[in-house]
Short mmCIF file of C-alpha atoms and ligand atoms in Angstrom, two decimals:
data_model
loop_
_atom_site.label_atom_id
_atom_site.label_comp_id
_atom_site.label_asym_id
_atom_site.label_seq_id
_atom_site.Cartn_x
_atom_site.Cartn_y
_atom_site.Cartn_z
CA UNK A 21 -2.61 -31.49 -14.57
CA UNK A 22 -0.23 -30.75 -12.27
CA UNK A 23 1.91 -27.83 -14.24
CA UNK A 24 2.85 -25.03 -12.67
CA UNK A 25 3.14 -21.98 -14.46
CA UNK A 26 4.47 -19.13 -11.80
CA UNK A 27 1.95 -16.08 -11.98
CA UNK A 28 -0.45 -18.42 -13.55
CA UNK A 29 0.59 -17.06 -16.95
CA UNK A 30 -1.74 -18.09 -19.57
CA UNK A 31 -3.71 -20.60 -17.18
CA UNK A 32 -7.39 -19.05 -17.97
CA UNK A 33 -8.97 -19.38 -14.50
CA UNK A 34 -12.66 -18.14 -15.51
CA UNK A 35 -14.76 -17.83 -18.86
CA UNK A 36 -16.22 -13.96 -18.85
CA UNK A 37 -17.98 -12.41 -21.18
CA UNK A 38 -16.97 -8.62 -19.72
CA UNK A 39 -14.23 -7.60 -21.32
CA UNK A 40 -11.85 -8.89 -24.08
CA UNK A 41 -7.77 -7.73 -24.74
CA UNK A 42 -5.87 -8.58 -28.15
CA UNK A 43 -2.51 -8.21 -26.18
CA UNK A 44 -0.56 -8.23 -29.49
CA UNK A 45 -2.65 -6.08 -31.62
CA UNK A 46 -2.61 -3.43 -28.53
CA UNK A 47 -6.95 -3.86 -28.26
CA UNK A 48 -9.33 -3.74 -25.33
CA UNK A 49 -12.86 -3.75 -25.65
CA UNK A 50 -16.04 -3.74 -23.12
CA UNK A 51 -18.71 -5.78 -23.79
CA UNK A 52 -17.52 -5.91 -27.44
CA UNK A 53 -16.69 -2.34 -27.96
CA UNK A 54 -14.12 -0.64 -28.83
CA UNK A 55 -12.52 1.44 -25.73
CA UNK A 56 -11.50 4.20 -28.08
CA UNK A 57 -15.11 4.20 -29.09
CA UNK A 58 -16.44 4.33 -25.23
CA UNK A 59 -13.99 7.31 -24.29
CA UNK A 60 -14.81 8.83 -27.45
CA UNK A 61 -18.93 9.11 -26.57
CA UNK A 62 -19.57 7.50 -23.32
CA UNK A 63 -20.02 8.37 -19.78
CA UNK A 64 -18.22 6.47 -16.81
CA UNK A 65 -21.99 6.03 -15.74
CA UNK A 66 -23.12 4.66 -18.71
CA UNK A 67 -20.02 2.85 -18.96
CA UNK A 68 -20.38 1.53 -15.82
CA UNK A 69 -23.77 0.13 -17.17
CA UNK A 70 -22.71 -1.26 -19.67
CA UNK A 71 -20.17 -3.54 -17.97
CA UNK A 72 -22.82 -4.62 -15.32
CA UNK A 73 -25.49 -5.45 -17.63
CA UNK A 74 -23.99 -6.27 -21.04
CA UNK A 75 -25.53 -3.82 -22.99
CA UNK A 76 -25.57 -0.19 -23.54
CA UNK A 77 -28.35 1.33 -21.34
CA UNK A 78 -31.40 3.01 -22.73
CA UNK A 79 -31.69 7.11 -21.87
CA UNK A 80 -34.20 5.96 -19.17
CA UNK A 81 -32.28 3.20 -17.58
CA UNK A 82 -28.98 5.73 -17.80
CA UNK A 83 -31.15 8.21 -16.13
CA UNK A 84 -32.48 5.95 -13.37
CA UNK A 85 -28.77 4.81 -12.59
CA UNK A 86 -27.45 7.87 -12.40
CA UNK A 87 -30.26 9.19 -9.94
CA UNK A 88 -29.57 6.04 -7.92
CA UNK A 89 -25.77 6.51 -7.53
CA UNK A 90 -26.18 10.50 -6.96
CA UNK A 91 -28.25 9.48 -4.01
CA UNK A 92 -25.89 7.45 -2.79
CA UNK A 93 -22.57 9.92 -2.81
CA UNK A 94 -23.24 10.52 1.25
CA UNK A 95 -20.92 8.68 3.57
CA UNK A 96 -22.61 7.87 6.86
CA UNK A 97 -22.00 9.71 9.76
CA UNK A 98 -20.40 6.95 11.83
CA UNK A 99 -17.84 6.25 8.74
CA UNK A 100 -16.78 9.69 8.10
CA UNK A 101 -16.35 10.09 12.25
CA UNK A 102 -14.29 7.20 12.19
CA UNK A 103 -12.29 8.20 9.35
CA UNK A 104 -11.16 11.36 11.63
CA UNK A 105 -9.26 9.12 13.35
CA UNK A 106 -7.46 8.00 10.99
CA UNK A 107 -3.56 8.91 11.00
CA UNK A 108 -3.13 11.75 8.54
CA UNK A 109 -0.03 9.86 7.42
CA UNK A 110 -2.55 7.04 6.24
CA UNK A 111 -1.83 6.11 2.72
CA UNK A 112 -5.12 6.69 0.81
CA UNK A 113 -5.26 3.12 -0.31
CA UNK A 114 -5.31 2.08 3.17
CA UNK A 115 -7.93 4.30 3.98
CA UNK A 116 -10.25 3.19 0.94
CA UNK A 117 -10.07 -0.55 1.94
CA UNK A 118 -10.59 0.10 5.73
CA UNK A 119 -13.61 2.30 4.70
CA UNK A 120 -15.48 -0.09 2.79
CA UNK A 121 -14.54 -2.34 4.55
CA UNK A 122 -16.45 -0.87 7.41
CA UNK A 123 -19.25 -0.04 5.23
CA UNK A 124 -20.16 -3.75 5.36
CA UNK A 125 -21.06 -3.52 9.12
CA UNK A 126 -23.89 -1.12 7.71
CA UNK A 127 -25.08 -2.42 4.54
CA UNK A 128 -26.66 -6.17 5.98
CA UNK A 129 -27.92 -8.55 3.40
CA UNK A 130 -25.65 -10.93 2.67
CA UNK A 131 -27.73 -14.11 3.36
CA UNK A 132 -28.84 -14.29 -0.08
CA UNK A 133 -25.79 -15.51 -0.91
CA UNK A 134 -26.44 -18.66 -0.61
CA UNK A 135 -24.84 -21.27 -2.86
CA UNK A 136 -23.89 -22.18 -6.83
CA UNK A 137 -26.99 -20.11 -8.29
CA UNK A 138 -27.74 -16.71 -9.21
CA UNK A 139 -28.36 -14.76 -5.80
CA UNK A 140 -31.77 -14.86 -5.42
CA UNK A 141 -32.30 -11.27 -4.24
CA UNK A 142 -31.28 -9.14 -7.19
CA UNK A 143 -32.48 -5.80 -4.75
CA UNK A 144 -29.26 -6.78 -2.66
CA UNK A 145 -26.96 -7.01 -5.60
CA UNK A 146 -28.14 -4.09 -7.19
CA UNK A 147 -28.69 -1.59 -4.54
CA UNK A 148 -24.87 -2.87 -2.72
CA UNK A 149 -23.51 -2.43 -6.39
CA UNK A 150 -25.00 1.27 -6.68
CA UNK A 151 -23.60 1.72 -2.83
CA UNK A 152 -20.35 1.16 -3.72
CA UNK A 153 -19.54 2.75 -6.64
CA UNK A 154 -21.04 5.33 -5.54
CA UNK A 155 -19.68 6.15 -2.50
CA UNK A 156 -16.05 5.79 -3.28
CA UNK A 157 -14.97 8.92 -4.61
CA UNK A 158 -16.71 10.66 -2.13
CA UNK A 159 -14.53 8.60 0.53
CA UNK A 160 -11.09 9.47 -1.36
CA UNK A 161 -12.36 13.16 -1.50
CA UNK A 162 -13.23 13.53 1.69
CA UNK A 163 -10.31 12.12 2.85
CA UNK A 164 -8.26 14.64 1.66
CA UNK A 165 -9.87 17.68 3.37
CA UNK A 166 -10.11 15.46 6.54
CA UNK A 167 -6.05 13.81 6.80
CA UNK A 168 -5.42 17.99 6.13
CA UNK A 169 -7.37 18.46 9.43
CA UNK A 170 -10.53 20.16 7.48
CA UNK A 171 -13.74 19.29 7.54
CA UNK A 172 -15.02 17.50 3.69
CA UNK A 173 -16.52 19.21 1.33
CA UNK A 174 -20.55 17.84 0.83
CA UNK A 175 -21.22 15.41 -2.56
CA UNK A 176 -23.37 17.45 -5.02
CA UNK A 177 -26.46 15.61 -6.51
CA UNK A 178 -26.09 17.42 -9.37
CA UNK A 179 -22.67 16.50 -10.50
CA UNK A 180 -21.64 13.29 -12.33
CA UNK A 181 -19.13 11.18 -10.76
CA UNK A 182 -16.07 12.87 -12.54
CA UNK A 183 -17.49 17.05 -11.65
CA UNK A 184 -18.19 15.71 -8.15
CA UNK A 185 -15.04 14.16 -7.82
CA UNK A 186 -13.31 17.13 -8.88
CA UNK A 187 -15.36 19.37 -6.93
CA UNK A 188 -15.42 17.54 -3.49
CA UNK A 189 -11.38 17.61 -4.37
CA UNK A 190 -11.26 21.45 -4.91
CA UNK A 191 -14.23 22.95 -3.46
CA UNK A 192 -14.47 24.47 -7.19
CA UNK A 193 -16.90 24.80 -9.72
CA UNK A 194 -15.22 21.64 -11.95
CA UNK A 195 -13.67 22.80 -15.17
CA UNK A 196 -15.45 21.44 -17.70
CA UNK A 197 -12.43 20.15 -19.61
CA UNK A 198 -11.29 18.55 -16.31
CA UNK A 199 -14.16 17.16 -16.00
CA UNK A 200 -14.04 15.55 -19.04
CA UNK A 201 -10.50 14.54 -19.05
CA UNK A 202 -11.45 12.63 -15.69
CA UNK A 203 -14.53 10.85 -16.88
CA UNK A 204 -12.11 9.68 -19.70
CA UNK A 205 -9.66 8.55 -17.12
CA UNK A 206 -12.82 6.62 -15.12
CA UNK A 207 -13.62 4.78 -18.40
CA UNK A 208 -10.18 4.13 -19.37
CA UNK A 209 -9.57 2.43 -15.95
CA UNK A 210 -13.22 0.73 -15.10
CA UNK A 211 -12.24 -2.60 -16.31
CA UNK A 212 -9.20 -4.90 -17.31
CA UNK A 213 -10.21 -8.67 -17.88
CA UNK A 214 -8.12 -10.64 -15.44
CA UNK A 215 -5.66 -9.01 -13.51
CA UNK A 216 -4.22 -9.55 -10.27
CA UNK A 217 -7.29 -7.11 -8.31
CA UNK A 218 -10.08 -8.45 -10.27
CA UNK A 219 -8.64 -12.13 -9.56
CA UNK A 220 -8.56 -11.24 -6.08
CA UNK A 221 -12.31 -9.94 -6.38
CA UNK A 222 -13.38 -13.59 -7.97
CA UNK A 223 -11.72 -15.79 -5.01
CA UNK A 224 -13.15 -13.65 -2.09
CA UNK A 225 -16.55 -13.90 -4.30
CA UNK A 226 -16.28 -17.67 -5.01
CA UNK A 227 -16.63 -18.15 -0.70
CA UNK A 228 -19.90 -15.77 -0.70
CA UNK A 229 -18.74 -13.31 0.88
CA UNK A 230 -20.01 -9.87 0.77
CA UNK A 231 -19.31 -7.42 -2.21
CA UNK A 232 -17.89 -5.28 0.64
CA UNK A 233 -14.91 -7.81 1.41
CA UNK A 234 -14.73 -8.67 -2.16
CA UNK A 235 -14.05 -5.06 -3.07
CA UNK A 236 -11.84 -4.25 -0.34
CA UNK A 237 -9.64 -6.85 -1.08
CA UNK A 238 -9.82 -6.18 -4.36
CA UNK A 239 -8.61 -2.63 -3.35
CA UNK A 240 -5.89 -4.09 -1.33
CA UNK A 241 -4.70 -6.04 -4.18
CA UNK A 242 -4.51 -3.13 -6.73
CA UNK A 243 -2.38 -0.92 -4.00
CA UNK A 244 0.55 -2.80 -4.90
CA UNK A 245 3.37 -1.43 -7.13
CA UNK A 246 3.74 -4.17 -9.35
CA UNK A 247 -0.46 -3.42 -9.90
CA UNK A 248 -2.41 -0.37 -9.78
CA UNK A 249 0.15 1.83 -7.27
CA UNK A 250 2.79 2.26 -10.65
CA UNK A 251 0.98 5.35 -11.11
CA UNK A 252 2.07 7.42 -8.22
CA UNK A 253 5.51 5.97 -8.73
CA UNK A 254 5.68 7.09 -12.36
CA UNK A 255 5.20 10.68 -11.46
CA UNK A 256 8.13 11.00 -8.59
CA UNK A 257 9.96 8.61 -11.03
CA UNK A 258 9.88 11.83 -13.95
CA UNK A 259 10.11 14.37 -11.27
CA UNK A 260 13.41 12.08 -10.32
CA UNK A 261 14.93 11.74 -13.98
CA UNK A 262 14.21 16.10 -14.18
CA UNK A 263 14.82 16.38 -17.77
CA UNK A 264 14.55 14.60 -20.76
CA UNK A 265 18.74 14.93 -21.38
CA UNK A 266 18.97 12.78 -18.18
CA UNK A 267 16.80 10.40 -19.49
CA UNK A 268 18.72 8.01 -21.20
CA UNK A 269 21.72 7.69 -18.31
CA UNK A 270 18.85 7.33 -16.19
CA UNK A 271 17.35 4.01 -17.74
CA UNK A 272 20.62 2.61 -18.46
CA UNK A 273 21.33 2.63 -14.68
CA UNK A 274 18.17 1.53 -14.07
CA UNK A 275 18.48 -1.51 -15.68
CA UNK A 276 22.03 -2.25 -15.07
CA UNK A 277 21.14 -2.07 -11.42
CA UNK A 278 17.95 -4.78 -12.70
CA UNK A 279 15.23 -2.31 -11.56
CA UNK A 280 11.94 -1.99 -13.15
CA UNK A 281 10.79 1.52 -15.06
CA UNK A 282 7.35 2.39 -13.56
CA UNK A 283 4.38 2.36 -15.61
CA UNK A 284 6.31 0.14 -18.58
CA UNK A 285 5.59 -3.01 -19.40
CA UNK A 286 2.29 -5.75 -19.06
CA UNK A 287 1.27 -9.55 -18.60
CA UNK A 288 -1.34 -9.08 -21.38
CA UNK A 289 0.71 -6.35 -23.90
CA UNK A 290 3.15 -6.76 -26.19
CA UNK A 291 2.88 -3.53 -27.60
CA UNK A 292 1.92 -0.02 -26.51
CA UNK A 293 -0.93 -0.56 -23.97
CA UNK A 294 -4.18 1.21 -26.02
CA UNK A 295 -5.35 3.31 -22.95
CA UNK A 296 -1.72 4.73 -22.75
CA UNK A 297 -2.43 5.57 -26.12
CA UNK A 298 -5.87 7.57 -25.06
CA UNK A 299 -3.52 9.26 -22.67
CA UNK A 300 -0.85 10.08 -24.21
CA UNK A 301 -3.31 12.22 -26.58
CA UNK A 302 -5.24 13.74 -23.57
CA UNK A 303 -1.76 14.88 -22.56
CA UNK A 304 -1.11 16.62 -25.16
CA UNK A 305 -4.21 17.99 -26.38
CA UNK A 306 -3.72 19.20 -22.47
CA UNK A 307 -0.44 20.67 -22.90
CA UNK A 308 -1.47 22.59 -25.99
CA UNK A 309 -4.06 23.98 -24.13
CA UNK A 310 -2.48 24.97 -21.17
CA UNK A 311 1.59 24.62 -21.32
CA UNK A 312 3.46 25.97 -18.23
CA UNK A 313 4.60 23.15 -15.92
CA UNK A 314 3.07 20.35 -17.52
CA UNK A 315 5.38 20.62 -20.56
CA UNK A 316 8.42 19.51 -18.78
CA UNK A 317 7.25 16.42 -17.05
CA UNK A 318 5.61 15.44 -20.66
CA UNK A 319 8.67 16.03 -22.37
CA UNK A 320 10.42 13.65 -19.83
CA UNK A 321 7.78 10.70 -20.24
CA UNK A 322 8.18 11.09 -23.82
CA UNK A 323 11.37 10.80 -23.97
CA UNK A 324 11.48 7.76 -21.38
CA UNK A 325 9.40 6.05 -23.66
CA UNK A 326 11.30 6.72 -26.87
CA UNK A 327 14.51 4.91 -24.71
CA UNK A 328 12.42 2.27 -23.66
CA UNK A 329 11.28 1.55 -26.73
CA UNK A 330 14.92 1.57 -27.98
CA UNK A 331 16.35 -1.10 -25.03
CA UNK A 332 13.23 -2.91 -23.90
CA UNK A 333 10.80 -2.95 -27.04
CA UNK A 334 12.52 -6.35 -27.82
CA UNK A 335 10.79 -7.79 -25.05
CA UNK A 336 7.45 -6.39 -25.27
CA UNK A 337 7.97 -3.80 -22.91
CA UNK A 338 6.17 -0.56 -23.59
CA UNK A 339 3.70 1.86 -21.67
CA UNK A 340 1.08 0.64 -19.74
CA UNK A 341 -2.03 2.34 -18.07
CA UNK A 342 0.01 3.87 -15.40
CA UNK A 343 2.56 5.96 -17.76
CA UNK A 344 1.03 9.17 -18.43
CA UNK A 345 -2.02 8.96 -16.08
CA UNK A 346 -0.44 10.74 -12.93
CA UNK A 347 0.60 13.44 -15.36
CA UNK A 348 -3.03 14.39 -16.08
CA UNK A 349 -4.48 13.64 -12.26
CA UNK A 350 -1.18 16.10 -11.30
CA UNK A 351 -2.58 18.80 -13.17
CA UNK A 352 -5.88 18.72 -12.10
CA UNK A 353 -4.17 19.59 -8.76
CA UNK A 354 -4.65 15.81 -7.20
CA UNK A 355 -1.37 14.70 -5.10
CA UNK A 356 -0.06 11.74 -6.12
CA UNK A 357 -1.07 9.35 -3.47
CA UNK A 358 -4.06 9.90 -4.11
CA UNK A 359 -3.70 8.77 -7.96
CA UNK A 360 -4.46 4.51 -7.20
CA UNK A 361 -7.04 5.50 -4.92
CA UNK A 362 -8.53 6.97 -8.08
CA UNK A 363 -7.75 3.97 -10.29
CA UNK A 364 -9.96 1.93 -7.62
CA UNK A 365 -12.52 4.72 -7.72
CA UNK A 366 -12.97 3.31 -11.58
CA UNK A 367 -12.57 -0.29 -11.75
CA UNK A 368 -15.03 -0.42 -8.45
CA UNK A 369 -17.16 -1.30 -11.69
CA UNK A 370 -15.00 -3.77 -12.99
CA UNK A 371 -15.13 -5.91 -10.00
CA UNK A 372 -18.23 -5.72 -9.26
CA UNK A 373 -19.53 -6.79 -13.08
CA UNK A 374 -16.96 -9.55 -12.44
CA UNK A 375 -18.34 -10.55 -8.53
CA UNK A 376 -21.78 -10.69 -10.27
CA UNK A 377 -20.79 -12.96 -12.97
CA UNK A 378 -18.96 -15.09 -10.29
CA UNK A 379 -21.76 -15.63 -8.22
CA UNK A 380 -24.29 -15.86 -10.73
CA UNK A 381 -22.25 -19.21 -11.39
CA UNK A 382 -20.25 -19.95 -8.72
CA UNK A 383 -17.67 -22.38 -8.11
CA UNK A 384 -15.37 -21.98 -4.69
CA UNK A 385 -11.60 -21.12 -6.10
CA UNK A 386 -9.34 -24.30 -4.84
CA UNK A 387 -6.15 -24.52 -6.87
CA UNK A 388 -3.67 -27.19 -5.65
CA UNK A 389 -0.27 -26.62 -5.30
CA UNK A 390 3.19 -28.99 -6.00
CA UNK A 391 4.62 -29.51 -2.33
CA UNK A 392 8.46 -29.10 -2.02
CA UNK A 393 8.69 -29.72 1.46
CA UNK A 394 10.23 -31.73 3.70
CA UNK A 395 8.79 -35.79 4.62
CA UNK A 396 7.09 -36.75 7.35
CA UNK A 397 9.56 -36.28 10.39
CA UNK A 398 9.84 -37.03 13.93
CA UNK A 399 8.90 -34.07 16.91
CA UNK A 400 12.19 -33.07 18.80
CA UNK A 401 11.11 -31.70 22.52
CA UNK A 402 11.90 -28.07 22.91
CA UNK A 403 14.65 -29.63 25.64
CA UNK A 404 16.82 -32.00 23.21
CA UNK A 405 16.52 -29.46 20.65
CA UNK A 406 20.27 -27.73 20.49
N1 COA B 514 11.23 -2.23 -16.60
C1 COA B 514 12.29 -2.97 -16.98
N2 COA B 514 12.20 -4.23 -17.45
C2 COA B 514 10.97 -4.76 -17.52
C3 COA B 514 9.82 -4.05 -17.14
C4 COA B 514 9.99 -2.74 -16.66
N3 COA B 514 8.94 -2.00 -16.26
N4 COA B 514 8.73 -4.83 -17.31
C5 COA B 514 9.19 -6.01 -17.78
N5 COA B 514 10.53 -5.96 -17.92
C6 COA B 514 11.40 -7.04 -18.42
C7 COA B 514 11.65 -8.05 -17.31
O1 COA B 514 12.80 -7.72 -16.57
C8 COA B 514 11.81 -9.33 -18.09
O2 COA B 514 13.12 -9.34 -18.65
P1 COA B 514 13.95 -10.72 -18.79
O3 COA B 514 13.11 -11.58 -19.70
O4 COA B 514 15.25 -10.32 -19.38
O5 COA B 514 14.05 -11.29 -17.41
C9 COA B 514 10.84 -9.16 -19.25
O6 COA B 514 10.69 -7.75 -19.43
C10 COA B 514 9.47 -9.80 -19.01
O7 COA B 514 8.97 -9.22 -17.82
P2 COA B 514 8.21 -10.03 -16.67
O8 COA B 514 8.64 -9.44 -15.35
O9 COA B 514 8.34 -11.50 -16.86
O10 COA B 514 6.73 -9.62 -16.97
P3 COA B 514 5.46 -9.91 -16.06
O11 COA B 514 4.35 -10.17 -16.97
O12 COA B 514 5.76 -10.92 -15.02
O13 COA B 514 5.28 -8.51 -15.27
C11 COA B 514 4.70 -6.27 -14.85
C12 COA B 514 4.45 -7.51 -15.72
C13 COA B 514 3.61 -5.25 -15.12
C14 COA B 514 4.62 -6.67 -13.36
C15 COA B 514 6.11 -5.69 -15.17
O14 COA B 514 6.14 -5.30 -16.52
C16 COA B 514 6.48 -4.54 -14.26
O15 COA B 514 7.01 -4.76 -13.16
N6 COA B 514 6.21 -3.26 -14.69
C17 COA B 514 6.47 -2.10 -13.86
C18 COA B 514 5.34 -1.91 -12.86
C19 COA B 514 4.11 -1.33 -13.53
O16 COA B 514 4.16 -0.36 -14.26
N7 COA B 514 2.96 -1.96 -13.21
C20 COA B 514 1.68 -1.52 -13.73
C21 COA B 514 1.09 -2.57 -14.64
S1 COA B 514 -0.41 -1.98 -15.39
#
């Protein structure tokens, strides 16, 4: 077959059992359930579980996981002093994927990776699955404090993911209903079949290398606009538009000019994207509760996406993931380049359940390609060259 189909658009490159979208019917499920039903009574931790192993965890093996990743929020010394030298004007992104990056010069290991079967030390791909996930919201965290010229705020053993997130943010006590909204927002985003990040993820896997370059290039793949960065663009996009009466001169620009609307539209969805839909409720139950600035920008993104709906529903185009997200991370008080950094904080345990099912039956990625260049031709020296 020698096809091509630009973005690979339909061409299934893997079989996985980890997660399943109905793009039509607007459905995502983990391991066979329901997100709704996961953001509804789960845990990011025990979601996180889930997508590693394939099943929901018993209360001891949630307990044991969670001890393990709690242990694991510290950042060694050596990173943290060489994220101080960092440029302050670092996009977060940049400074997530240089981090773990560098984590890999730490965490050694790696040689039992070794060919087509399951990696034969399971310690290694457990204990470099707990390091990771746990330690990167402590990175984005600390980097905050630290590109501000502060020193960051200590992980608390204590706190889940989400309250320590929050808390090495703020230096607060988390709000409980913050806390809650951003374990939602952890679930929502820990896992999305086969997008452009978690393809990236499966090709550095397929060559054995370590989970550390896997998941940094993963990270570097989900920075993009077109991917995981639409959510800091949607917020300065509403801030933009003002009001919802600009709104609809707004789009109509927008798309006479051929420009995209941030945080509309998906590969997989032909309808309203279902963890938009979580969102858009959090949002409001949110707004109820607290009002005051937060009305105005959710007034806006509603109103964007009634207009949408009106001039590019045709084609499928609705909210994604990215719509109302960056409202909710705003008003926890979270700047908005911060908000993909977040997004990678969460699917950390998408990739990894999907490195793990790579390796565990491995085949090195080596697509061909249709050549369009020129025929074999004859070297001109530099000197006859005019
Ligand atoms: N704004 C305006 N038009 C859009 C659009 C958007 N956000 N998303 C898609 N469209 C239009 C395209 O222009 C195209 O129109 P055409 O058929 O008249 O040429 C049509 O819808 C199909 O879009 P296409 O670009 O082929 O879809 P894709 O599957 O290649 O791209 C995205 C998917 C996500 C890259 C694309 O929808 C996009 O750029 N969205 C904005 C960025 C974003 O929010 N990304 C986060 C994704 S979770």
């Amino acid at each position: 077959m020698n096809d091509f189909l630009p973005g690979l658009e339909g061409v299934a490159a893997t079989k996985s059992a980890i997660s399943f979208i109905d793009g039509e019917k607007g459905l995502l499920s983990y391991r066979g359930y329901p997100l709704e039903t996961l953001a509804e009574h789960s845990s990011f931790e025990e979601t996180t579980l889930l997508l590693l192993q394939g099943e929901l965890p018993t209360a001891h093996e949630l307990a044991d996981f969670t001890e393990q990743l709690r242990s694991n929020y510290r950042i060694k010394y050596h990173i943290r002093e060489m994220m101080r030298h960092f440029p302050a004007t670092g996009h977060p992104m940049d400074m997530l994927q240089t981090a773990v990056s560098s984590l890999g010069m730490f965490y050694l290991g790696n040689e039992c990776l070794t060919g087509s079967d399951a990696c034969k030390d399971i310690h290694y791909v457990r204990n470099m699955t707990v390091n990771i996930i746990a330690q990167m919201a402590p990175l984005v965290a600390m980097w905050e404090h630290m590109r501000q010229g502060y020193d960051p705020i200590e992980p608390r053993e204590d706190l889940s993911v989400a309250e320590n997130l929050l808390y090495m943010f703020t230096g607060k006590e988390p709000d409980p209903l913050m806390a809650k909204i951003m374990d939602v927002c952890l679930i929502l985003h820990a896992e999305h079949t086969l997008n452009a990040s978690t393809f990236s993820a499966l090709v550095a896997g397929s060559t054995l290398a370590t989970p550390f370059s896997v998941i940094s290039g993963a990270i570097g793949t989900l920075s993009g606009p077109l991917h995981g960065g639409a959510n800091q663009k949607v917020v300065s996009m509403l801030k933009k538009i003002g009001s919802p009466d600009n709104v609809e001169q707004w789009v109509d620009d927008k798309l006479a000019n051929k420009k995209v609307i941030w945080g509309m539209g998906h590969r997989e969805y032909k309808v309203k994207d279902p963890r938009a839909t979580i969102l858009h409720k959090l949002v409001a139950e949110l707004v109820k509760e607290r009002g005051g600035s937060l009305d105005a920008m959710f007034e806006t993104a509603m109103r964007l996406e009634a207009v949408c709906a009106d001039r590019l529903g045709h084609k499928g185009v609705y909210p994604n993931v990215d719509f109302y997200s960056g409202i909710l991370y705003s008003e926890m008080g979270i700047p908005e380049d911060q908000f993909t950094a977040l997004f990678a904080v969460a699917r950390s345990a998408g990739w990894l359940a999907h490195w793990r099912e790579q390796i565990s039956n491995n085949r090195i990625y080596r697509p061909t390609q249709i050549y369009i260049g020129s025929d074999v031709r004859e070297y001109k020296p530099l000197a006859e060259r005019s």
